[in-house]
Structure formats: structure tokens, C-alpha cells
mmCIF file of C-alpha atoms and ligand atoms in Angstrom:
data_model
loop_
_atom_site.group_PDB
_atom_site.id
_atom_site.type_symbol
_atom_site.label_atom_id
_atom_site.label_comp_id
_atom_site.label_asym_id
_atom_site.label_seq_id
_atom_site.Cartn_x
_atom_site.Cartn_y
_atom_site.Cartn_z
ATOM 1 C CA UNK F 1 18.988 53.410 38.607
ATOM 2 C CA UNK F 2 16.615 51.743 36.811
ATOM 3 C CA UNK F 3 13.508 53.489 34.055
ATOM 4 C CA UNK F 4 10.750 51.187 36.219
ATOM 5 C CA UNK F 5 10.004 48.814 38.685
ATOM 6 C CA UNK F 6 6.680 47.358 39.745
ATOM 7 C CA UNK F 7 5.591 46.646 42.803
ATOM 8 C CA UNK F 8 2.282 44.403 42.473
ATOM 9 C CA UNK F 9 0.115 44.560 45.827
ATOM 10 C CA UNK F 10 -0.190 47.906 47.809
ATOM 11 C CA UNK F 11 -0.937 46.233 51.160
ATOM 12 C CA UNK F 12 2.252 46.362 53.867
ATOM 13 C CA UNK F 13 4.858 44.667 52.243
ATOM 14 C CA UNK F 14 4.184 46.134 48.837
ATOM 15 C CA UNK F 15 4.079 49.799 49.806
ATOM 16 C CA UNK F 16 6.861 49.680 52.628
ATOM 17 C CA UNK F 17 8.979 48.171 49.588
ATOM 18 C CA UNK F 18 7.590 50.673 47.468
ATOM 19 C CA UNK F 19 8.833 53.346 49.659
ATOM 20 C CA UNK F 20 11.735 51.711 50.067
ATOM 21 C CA UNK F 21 12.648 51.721 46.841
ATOM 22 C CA UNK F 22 11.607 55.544 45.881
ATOM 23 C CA UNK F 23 14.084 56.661 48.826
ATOM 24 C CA UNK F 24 16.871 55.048 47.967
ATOM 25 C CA UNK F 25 16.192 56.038 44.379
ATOM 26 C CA UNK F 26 16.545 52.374 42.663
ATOM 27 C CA UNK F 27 14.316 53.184 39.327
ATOM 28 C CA UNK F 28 13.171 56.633 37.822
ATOM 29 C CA UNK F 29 9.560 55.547 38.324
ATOM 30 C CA UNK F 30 8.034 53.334 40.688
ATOM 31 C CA UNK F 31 4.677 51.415 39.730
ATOM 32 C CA UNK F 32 2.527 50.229 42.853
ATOM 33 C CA UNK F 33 -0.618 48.228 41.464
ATOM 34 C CA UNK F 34 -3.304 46.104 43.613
ATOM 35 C CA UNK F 35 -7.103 44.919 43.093
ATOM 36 C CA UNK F 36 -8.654 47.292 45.438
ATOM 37 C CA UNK F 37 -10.061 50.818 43.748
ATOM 38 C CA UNK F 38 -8.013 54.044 45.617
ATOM 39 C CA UNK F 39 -5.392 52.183 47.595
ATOM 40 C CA UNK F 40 -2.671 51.731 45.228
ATOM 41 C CA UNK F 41 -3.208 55.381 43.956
ATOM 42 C CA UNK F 42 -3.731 57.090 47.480
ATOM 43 C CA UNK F 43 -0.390 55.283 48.959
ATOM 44 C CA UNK F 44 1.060 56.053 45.968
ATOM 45 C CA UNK F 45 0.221 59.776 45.347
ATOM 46 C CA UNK F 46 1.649 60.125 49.458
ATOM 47 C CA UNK F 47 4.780 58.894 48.768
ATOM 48 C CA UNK F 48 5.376 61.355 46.204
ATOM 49 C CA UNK F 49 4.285 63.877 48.185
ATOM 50 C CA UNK F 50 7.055 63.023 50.918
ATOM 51 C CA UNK F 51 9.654 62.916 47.732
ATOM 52 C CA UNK F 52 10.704 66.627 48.569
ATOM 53 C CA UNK F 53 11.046 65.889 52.404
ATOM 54 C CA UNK F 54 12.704 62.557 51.930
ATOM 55 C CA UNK F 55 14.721 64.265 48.896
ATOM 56 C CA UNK F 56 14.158 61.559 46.108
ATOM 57 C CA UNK F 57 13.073 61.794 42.725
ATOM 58 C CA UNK F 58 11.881 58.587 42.007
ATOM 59 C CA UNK F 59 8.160 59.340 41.205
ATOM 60 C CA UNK F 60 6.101 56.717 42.385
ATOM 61 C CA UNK F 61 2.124 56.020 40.981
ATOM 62 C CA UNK F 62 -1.078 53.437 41.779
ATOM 63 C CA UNK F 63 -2.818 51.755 39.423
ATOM 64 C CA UNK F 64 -5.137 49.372 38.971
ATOM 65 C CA UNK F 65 -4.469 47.893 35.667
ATOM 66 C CA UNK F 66 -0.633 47.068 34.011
ATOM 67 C CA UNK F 67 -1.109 49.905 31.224
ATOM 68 C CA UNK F 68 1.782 51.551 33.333
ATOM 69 C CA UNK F 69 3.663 48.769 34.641
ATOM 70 C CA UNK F 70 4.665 48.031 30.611
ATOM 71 C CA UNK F 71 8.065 47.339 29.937
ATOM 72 C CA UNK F 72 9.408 47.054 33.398
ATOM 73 C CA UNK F 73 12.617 45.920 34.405
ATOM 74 C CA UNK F 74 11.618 44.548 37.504
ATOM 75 C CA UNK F 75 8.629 43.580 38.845
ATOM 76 C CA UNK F 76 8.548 42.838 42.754
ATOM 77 C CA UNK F 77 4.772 40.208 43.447
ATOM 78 C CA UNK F 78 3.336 40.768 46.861
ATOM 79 C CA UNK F 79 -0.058 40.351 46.072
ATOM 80 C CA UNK F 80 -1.915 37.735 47.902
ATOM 81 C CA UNK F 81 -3.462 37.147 51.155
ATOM 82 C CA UNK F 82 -1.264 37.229 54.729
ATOM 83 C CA UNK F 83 -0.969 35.079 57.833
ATOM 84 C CA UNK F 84 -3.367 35.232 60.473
ATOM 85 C CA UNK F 85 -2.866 33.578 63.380
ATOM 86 C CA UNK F 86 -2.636 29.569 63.918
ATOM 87 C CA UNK F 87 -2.098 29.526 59.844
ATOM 88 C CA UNK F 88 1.001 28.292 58.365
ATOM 89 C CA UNK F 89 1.888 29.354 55.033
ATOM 90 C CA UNK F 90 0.533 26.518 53.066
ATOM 91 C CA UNK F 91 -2.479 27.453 54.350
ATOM 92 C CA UNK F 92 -2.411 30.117 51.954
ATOM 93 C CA UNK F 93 -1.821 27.865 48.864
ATOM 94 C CA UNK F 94 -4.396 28.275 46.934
ATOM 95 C CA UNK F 95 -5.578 31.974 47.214
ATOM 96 C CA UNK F 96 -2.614 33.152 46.579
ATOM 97 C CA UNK F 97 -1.986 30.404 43.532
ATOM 98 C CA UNK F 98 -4.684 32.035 41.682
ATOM 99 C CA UNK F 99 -3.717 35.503 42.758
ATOM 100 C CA UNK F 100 -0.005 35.085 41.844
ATOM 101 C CA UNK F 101 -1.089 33.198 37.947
ATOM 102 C CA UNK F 102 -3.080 35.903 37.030
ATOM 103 C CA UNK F 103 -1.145 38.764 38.207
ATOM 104 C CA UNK F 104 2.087 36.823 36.660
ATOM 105 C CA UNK F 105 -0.128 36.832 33.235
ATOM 106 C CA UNK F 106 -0.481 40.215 32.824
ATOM 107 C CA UNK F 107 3.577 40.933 33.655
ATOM 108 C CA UNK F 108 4.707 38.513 31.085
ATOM 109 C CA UNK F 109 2.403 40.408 28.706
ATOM 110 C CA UNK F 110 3.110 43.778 29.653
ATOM 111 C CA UNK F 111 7.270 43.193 30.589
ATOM 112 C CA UNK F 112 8.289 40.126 28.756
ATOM 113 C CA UNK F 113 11.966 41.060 30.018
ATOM 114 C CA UNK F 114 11.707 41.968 33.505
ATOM 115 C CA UNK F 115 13.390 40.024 36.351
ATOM 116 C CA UNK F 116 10.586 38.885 38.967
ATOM 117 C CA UNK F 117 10.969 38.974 42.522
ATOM 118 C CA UNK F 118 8.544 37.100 44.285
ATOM 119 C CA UNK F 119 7.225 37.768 47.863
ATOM 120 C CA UNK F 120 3.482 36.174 48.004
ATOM 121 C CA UNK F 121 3.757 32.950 50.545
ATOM 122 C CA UNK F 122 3.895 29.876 50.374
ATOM 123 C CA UNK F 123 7.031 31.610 49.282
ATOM 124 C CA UNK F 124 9.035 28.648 46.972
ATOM 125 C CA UNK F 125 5.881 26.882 45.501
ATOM 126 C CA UNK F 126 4.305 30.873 44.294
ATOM 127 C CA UNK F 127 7.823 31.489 42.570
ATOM 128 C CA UNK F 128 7.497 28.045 40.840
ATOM 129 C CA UNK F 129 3.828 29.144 39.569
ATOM 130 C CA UNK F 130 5.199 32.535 38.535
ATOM 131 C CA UNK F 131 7.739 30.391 36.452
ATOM 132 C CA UNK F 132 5.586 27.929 35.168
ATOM 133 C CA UNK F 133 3.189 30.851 34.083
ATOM 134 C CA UNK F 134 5.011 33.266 32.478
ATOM 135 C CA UNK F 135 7.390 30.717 31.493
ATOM 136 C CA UNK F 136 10.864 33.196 32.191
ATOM 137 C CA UNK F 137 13.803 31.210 32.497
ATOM 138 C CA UNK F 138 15.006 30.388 35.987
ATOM 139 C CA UNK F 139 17.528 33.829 36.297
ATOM 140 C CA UNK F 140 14.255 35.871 36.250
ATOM 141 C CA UNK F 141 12.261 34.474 38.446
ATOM 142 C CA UNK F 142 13.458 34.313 42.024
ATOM 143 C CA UNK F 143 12.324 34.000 45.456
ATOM 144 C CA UNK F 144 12.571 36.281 48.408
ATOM 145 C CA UNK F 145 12.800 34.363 51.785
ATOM 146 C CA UNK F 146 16.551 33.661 52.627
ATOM 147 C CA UNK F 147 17.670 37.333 53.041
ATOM 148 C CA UNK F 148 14.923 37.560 55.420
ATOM 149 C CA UNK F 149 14.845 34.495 57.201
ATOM 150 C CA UNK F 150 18.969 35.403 57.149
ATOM 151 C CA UNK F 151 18.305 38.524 58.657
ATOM 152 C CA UNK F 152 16.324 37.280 61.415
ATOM 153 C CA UNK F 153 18.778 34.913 62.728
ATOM 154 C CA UNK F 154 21.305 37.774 62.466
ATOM 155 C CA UNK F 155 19.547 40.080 64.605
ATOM 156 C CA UNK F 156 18.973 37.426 66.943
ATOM 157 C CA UNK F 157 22.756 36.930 66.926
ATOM 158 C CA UNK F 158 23.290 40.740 66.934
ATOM 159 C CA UNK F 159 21.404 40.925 70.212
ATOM 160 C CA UNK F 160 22.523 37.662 72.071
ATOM 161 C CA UNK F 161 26.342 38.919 71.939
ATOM 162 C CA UNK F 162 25.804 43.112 72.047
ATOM 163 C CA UNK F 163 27.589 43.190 68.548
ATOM 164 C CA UNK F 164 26.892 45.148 65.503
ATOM 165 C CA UNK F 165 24.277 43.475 62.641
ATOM 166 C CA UNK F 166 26.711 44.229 60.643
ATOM 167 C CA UNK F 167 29.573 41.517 61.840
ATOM 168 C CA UNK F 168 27.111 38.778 61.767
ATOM 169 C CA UNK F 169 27.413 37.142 58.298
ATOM 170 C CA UNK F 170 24.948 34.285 58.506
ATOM 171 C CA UNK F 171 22.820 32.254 55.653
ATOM 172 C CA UNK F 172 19.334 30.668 55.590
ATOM 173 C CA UNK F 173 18.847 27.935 53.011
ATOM 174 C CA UNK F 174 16.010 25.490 51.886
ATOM 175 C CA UNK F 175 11.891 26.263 51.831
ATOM 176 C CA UNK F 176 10.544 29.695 53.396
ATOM 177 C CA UNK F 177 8.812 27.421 56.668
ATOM 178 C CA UNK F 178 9.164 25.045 59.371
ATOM 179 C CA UNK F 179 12.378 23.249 57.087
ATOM 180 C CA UNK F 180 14.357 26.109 57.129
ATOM 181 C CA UNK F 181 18.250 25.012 57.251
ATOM 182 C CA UNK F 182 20.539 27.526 59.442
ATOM 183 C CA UNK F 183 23.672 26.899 58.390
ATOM 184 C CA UNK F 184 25.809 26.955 61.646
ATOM 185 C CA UNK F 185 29.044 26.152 59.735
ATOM 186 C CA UNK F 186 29.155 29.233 58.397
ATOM 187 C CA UNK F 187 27.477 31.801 60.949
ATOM 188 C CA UNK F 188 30.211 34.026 61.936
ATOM 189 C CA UNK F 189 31.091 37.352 63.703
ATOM 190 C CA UNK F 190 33.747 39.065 61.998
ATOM 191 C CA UNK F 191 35.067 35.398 60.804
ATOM 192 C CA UNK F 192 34.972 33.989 64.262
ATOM 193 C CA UNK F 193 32.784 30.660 64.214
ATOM 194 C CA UNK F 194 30.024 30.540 65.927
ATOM 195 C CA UNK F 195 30.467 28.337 68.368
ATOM 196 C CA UNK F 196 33.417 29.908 69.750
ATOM 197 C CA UNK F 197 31.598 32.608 70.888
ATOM 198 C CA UNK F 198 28.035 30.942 72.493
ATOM 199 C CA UNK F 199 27.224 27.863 73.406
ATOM 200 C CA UNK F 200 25.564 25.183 71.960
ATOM 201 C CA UNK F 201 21.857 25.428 74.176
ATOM 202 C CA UNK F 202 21.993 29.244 73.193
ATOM 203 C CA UNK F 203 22.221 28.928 69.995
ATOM 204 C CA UNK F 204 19.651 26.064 69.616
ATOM 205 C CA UNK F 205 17.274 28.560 71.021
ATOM 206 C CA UNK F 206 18.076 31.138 68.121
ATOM 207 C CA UNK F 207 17.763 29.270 65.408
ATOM 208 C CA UNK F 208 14.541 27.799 66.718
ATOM 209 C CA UNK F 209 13.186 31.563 67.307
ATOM 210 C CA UNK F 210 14.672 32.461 63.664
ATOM 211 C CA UNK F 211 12.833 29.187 62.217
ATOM 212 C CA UNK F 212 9.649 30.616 64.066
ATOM 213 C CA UNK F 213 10.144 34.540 63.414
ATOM 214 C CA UNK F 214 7.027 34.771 60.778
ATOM 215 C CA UNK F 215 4.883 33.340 63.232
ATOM 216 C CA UNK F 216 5.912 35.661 66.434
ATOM 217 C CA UNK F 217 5.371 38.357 64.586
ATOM 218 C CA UNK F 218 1.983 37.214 62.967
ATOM 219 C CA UNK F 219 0.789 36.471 66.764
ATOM 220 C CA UNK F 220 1.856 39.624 67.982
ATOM 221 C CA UNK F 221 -0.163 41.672 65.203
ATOM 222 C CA UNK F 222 -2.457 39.180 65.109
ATOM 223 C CA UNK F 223 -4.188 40.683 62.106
ATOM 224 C CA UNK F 224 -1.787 40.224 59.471
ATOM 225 C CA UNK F 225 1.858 38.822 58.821
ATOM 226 C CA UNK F 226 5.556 40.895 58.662
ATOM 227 C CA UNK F 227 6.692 43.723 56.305
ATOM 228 C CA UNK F 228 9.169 46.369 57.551
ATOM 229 C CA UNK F 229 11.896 43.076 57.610
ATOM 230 C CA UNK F 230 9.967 41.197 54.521
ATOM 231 C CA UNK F 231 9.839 44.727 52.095
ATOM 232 C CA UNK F 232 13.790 45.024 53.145
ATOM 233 C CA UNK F 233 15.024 41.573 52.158
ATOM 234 C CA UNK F 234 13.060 42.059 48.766
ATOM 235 C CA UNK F 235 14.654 45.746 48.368
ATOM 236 C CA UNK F 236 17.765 44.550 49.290
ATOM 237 C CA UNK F 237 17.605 41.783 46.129
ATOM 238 C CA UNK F 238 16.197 44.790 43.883
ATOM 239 C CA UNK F 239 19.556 46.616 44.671
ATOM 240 C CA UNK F 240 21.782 44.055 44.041
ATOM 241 C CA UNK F 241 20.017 43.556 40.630
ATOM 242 C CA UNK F 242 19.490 47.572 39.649
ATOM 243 C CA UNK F 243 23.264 48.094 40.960
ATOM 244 C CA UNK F 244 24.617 44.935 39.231
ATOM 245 C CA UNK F 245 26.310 44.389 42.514
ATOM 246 C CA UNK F 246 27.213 40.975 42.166
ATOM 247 C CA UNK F 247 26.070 40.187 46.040
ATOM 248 C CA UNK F 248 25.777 36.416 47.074
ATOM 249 C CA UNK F 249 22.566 36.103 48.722
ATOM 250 C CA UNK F 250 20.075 33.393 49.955
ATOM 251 C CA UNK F 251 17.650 33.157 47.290
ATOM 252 C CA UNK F 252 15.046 30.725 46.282
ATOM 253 C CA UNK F 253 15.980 29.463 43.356
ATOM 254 C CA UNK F 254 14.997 26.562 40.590
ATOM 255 C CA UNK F 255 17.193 23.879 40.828
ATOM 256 C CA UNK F 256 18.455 21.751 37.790
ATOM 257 C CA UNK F 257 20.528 19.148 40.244
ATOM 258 C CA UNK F 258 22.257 21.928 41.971
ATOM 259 C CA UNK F 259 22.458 19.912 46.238
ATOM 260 C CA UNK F 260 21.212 17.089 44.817
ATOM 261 C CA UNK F 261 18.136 18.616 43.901
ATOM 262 C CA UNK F 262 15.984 19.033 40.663
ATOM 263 C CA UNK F 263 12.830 20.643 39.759
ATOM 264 C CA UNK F 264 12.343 22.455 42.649
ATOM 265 C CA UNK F 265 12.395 25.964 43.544
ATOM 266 C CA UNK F 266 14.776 26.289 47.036
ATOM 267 C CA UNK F 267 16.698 28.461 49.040
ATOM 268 C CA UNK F 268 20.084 28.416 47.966
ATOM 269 C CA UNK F 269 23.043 30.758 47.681
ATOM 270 C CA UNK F 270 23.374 33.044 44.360
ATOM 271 C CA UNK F 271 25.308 35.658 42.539
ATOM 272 C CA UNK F 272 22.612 38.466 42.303
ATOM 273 C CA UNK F 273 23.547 40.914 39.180
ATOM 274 C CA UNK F 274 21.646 42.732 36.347
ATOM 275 C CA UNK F 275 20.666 39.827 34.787
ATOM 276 C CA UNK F 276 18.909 38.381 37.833
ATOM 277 C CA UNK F 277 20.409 35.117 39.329
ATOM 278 C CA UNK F 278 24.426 34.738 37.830
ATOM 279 C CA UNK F 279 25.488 32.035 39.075
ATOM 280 C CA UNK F 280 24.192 29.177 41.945
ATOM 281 C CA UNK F 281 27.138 28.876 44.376
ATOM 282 C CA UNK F 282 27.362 25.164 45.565
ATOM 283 C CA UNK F 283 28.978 25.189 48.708
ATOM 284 C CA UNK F 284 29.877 22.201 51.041
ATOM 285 C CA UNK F 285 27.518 21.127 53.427
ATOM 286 C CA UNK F 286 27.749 18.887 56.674
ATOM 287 C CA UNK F 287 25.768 15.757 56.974
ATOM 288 C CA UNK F 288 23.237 16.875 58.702
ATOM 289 C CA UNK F 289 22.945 20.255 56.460
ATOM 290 C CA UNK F 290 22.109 17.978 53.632
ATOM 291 C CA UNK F 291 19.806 15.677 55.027
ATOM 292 C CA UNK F 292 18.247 18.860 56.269
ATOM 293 C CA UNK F 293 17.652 20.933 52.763
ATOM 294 C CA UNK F 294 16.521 17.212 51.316
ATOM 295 C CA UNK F 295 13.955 17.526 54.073
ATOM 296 C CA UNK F 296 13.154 20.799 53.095
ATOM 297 C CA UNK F 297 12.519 20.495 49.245
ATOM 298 C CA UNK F 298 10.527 17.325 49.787
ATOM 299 C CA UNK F 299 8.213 19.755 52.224
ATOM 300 C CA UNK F 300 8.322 21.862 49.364
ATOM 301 C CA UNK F 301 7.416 19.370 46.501
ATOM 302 C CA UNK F 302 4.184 18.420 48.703
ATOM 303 C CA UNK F 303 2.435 21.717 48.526
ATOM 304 C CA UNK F 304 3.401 22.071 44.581
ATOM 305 C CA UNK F 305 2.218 19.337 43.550
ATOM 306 C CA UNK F 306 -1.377 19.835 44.354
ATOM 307 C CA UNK F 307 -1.279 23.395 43.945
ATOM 308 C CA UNK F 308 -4.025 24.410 40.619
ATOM 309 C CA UNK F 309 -1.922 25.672 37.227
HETATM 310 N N1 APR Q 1 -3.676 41.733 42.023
HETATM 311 C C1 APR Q 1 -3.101 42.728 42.719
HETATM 312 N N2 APR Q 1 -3.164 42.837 44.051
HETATM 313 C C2 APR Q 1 -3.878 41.920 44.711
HETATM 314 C C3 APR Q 1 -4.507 40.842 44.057
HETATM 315 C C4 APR Q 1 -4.381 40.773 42.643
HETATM 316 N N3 APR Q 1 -4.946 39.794 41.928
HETATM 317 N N4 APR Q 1 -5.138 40.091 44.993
HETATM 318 C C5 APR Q 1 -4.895 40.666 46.193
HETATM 319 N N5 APR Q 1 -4.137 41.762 46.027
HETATM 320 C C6 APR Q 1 -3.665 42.713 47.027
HETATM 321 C C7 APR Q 1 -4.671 43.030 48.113
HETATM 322 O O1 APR Q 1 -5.704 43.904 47.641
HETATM 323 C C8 APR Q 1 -3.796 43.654 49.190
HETATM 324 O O2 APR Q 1 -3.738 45.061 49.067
HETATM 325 O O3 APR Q 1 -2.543 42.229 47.750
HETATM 326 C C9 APR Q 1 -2.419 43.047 48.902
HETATM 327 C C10 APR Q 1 -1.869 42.211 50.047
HETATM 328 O O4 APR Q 1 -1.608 43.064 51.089
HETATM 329 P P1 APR Q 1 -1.744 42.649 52.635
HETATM 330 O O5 APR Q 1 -3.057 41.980 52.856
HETATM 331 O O6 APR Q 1 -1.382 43.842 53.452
HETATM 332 O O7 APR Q 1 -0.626 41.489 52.807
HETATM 333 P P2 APR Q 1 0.947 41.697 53.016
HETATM 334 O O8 APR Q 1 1.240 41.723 54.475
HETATM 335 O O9 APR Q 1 1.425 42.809 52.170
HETATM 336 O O10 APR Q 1 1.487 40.302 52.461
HETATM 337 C C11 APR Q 1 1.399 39.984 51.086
HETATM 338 O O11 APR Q 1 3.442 38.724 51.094
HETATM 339 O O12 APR Q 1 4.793 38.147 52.871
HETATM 340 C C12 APR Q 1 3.800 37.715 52.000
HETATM 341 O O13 APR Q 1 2.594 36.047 53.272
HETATM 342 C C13 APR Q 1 2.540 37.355 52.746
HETATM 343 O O14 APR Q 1 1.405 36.323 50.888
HETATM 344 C C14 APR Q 1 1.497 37.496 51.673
HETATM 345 C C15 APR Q 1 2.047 38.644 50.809
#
């Protein structure tokens, strides 16, 4: 365990990562902070208060200011406004540009050495403003999007052939949006390839669904965007870093030529440890996998540079 981590924004994916992270016990204290008077400190003061049911001791508080966030060592950004429906996520551009500078301000003031993970869409082009802001080199500041857009496919997969989650291993790579890159050469179930166990047309249809799973769900609440699978894939990234775990992971990352690729951030595979990203894994890719992440980071490029520093 960690002394503290931050989780900035109290709406649904902050708290439900919040309480993620006080049950399985990942930092001694747990810092939830958002704009809006009451709401950090009520969902935080009820989360304590199911510490002795849930039998953790992490103690977790709300706040509206970064007094208590100081010094720590990792600092989860969810703040920002959520999907409604019809929107993609660069319609949320510049909102949550302005929301994610300032709140990335006050962290590099308050915890010059915490790792950040960032959660506020559109997810690659807010991590590159958290970067640019705080100016934390590129193993601190990462993106959460592949673990989830990962885990998506995977319970797609999961469900299509009646097997356990757990013997899908399956990546996500490139931008958090419509340019999302499945990587069918190395979705497997317990090894097996793929394509040995469905056909072609079936799994077309998944990864199209997995491409598409923001927006399902943001139609189906219609009010607001996911967080039970969106607070997991960031808590899951948290543990790996608290636990020094060393787990490869789909993370958006900023590339220095890494696929062909420079100055952007991008979902890529990485070691995830205690010092935040270890190492950038460059795996082989087929053709069409590369044309497809060069797709993705130009649809990526477009959004950041227009978005206000
Ligand atoms: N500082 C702190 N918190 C802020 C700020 C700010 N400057 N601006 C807004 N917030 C808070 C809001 O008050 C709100 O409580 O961010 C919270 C966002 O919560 P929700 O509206 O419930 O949105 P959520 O579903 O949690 O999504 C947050 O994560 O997955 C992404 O696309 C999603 O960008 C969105 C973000």
C-alpha cells in the first residue's frame, strides 16, 4: 500500500474508483476532491462509514481544495464533463481542456512526484495537456483507455464462446474512439488464436460492438457516460503501480518514435511498475495493424492541435 492517492472528480467514475480503491486497500488514505460544495465530502464520509462492513482501513475524505491531496503518490483525474447522447468524445474538448489544466496545476504544486492517471475524455489529447501542464516526464503521466476498451472486447469474447473472462487475453491499442485498433493477432483463449475458435463475420461484429461500447452504454443511460468498467481499468493501473507488479497493459502513452510515431500520446503496450510506465513494449504488427494505429494517432493529432494550453 501506498500513504495517498487522489482521486480528482467525485462524480461516477471518480467515486466508484474511489471505492474501489479503499476496498482493496491500495493507499492508507484516499483523497476524493471535485468543484461542487458537499459531494466530495458526503461520498466520501459514506465510504468510510462502510470501511467496517467492507473490512478496509483505507480512510477515505472529500475536499474541495488540494490542502489534503499534498504529497500524493498518485493522483487518478476524472474531473470533467461526460457523454450525453449523439456526442462523441471530442465533443468534450474543450470543457474538459480547461478543467483538466487547472486541476493538473494545482497537483504539480501540491505532489510534484506523483504518477498521474488520467481518465477525463477525449482520453489521449487530456493526458497530453496534463503533460504539457505540469510538465512530468512521460512515465508519470499516463492514459487510461486500453484496459478498458481491452476489457470490453474480452467480455464480448467471454460471452460469444461461454468461457471464463479470465482465458481471454486480448489488447486494445491506438486513440480512446472510433480508431481504436483490436489487435486480432494476438486475441486468444488460453493461447488458442482467435480465429480458430469463431469465425471471421462473428468476430467482425465484436470488435465493431467493442469499438462502439462507450456509446451503447451512454445511449442506454442516456444521462451520462460509463463507470463501474471505466473506475476498474483505472484501479486496475493504480494496482499495478502501488504493487510494483510489473503488468503489461494497454496504456496511452507519449510516444518518442515508438510504431513509428512521435509526439503523440497513444495506446500502446507498457510495463506498469512503481515508477509509472517501465518500459514501452514494441511488438510486431500486421499491415493492416499499422496502417490502422497511423490512422489512429493522426485522429488524435487533429483534436490536439486546436485544443487551448
Ligand atoms: N475540479 C474538480 N472536479 C471537477 C472540476 C474541477 N475543475 N470540474 C468538474 N468537476 C467534477 C464535477 O463536479 C463532477 O462531479 O467532475 C465530476 C464529473 O463527474 P460526472 O459528471 O459524474 O462524470 P463521470 O461519468 O465521472 O466522467 C468523468 O471521465 O470517463 C470520463 O468521459 C468521462 O470526461 C468524463 C470523465
Amino acid at each position: 500500500m501506498v500513504n495517498k492517492i487522489t482521486v480528482v472528480g467525485a462524480g461516477n467514475v471518480g467515486a466508484t474508483a474511489a471505492q474501489r480503491i479503499a476496498e482493496k486497500e491500495l493507499a492508507r488514505t484516499v483523497v476524493l476532491v471535485d468543484i461542487a460544495e458537499g459531494i466530495p465530502q458526503g461520498k466520501g464520509l459514506d465510504q468510510w462509514e462502510s470501511a467496517p462492513i467492507e473490512g478496509f482501513d483505507t480512510r477515505v475524505i472529500g475536499t474541495n481544495g488540494y490542502a489534503e491531496t499534498a504529497n500524493s503518490d498518485i493522483v487518478v483525474i476524472t474531473a470533467g464533463i461526460a457523454r450525453k447522447p449523439g456526442m462523441s468524445r471530442d465533443d468534450l474538448l474543450n470543457t474538459n481542456a480547461g478543467i483538466v489544466k487547472s486541476v493538473s496545476e494545482q497537483v504539480a504544486k501540491t505532489s510534484p512526484n506523483a504518477i498521474l492517471i488520467i481518465v477525463s475524455n477525449p482520453l489521449d489529447v487530456m493526458c497530453y495537456v496534463a503533460k504539457q501542464v505540469t510538465g512530468f516526464p512521460r512515465e508519470r503521466v499516463i492514459g487510461m483507455a486500453g484496459v478498458l476498451d481491452s476489457a470490453r472486447y474480452r467480455s464480448f469474447l467471454a460471452e460469444a464462446l461461454d468461457v471464463s473472462v479470465h482465458d481471454i487475453q486480448a489488447m486494445v491499442l491506438g486513440g480512446h474512439g472510433d480508431t481504436m485498433v483490436p489487435l486480432i493477432s494476438y486475441t486468444t483463449v488460453s493461447g488458442i488464436p482467435i480465429l480458430q475458435l469463431m469465425k471471421k463475420e462473428a468476430l467482425d461484429a465484436i470488435v465493431d460492438r467493442a469499438r462502439n461500447g462507450g456509446a451503447e452504454i451512454v445511449k442506454l443511460l442516456k444521462t451520462g457516460s460509463a463507470y463501474y468498467a471505466p473506475s476498474s481499468g483505472a484501479v486496475q493501473m493504480v494496482e499495478a503501480i502501488v504493487k510494483d507488479q510489473k503488468r503489461i497493459l494497454p496504456c496511452s502513452a507519449w510516444l518518442t518514435g515508438e510504431y513509428g510515431q512521435k509526439d503523440v500520446y497513444l495506446g500502446v503496450p507498457v510495463k506498469l511498475g512503481r515508477k509509472g510506465i517501465e518500459q514501452i513494449l514494441e511488438i510486431s504488427l500486421t499491415a493492416d495493424e499499422k496502417a490502422a494505429l497511423a490512422k489512429s494517432a493522426d485522429a488524435v493529432r487533429e483534436p490536439m492541435s486546436v485544443v487551448k494550453l
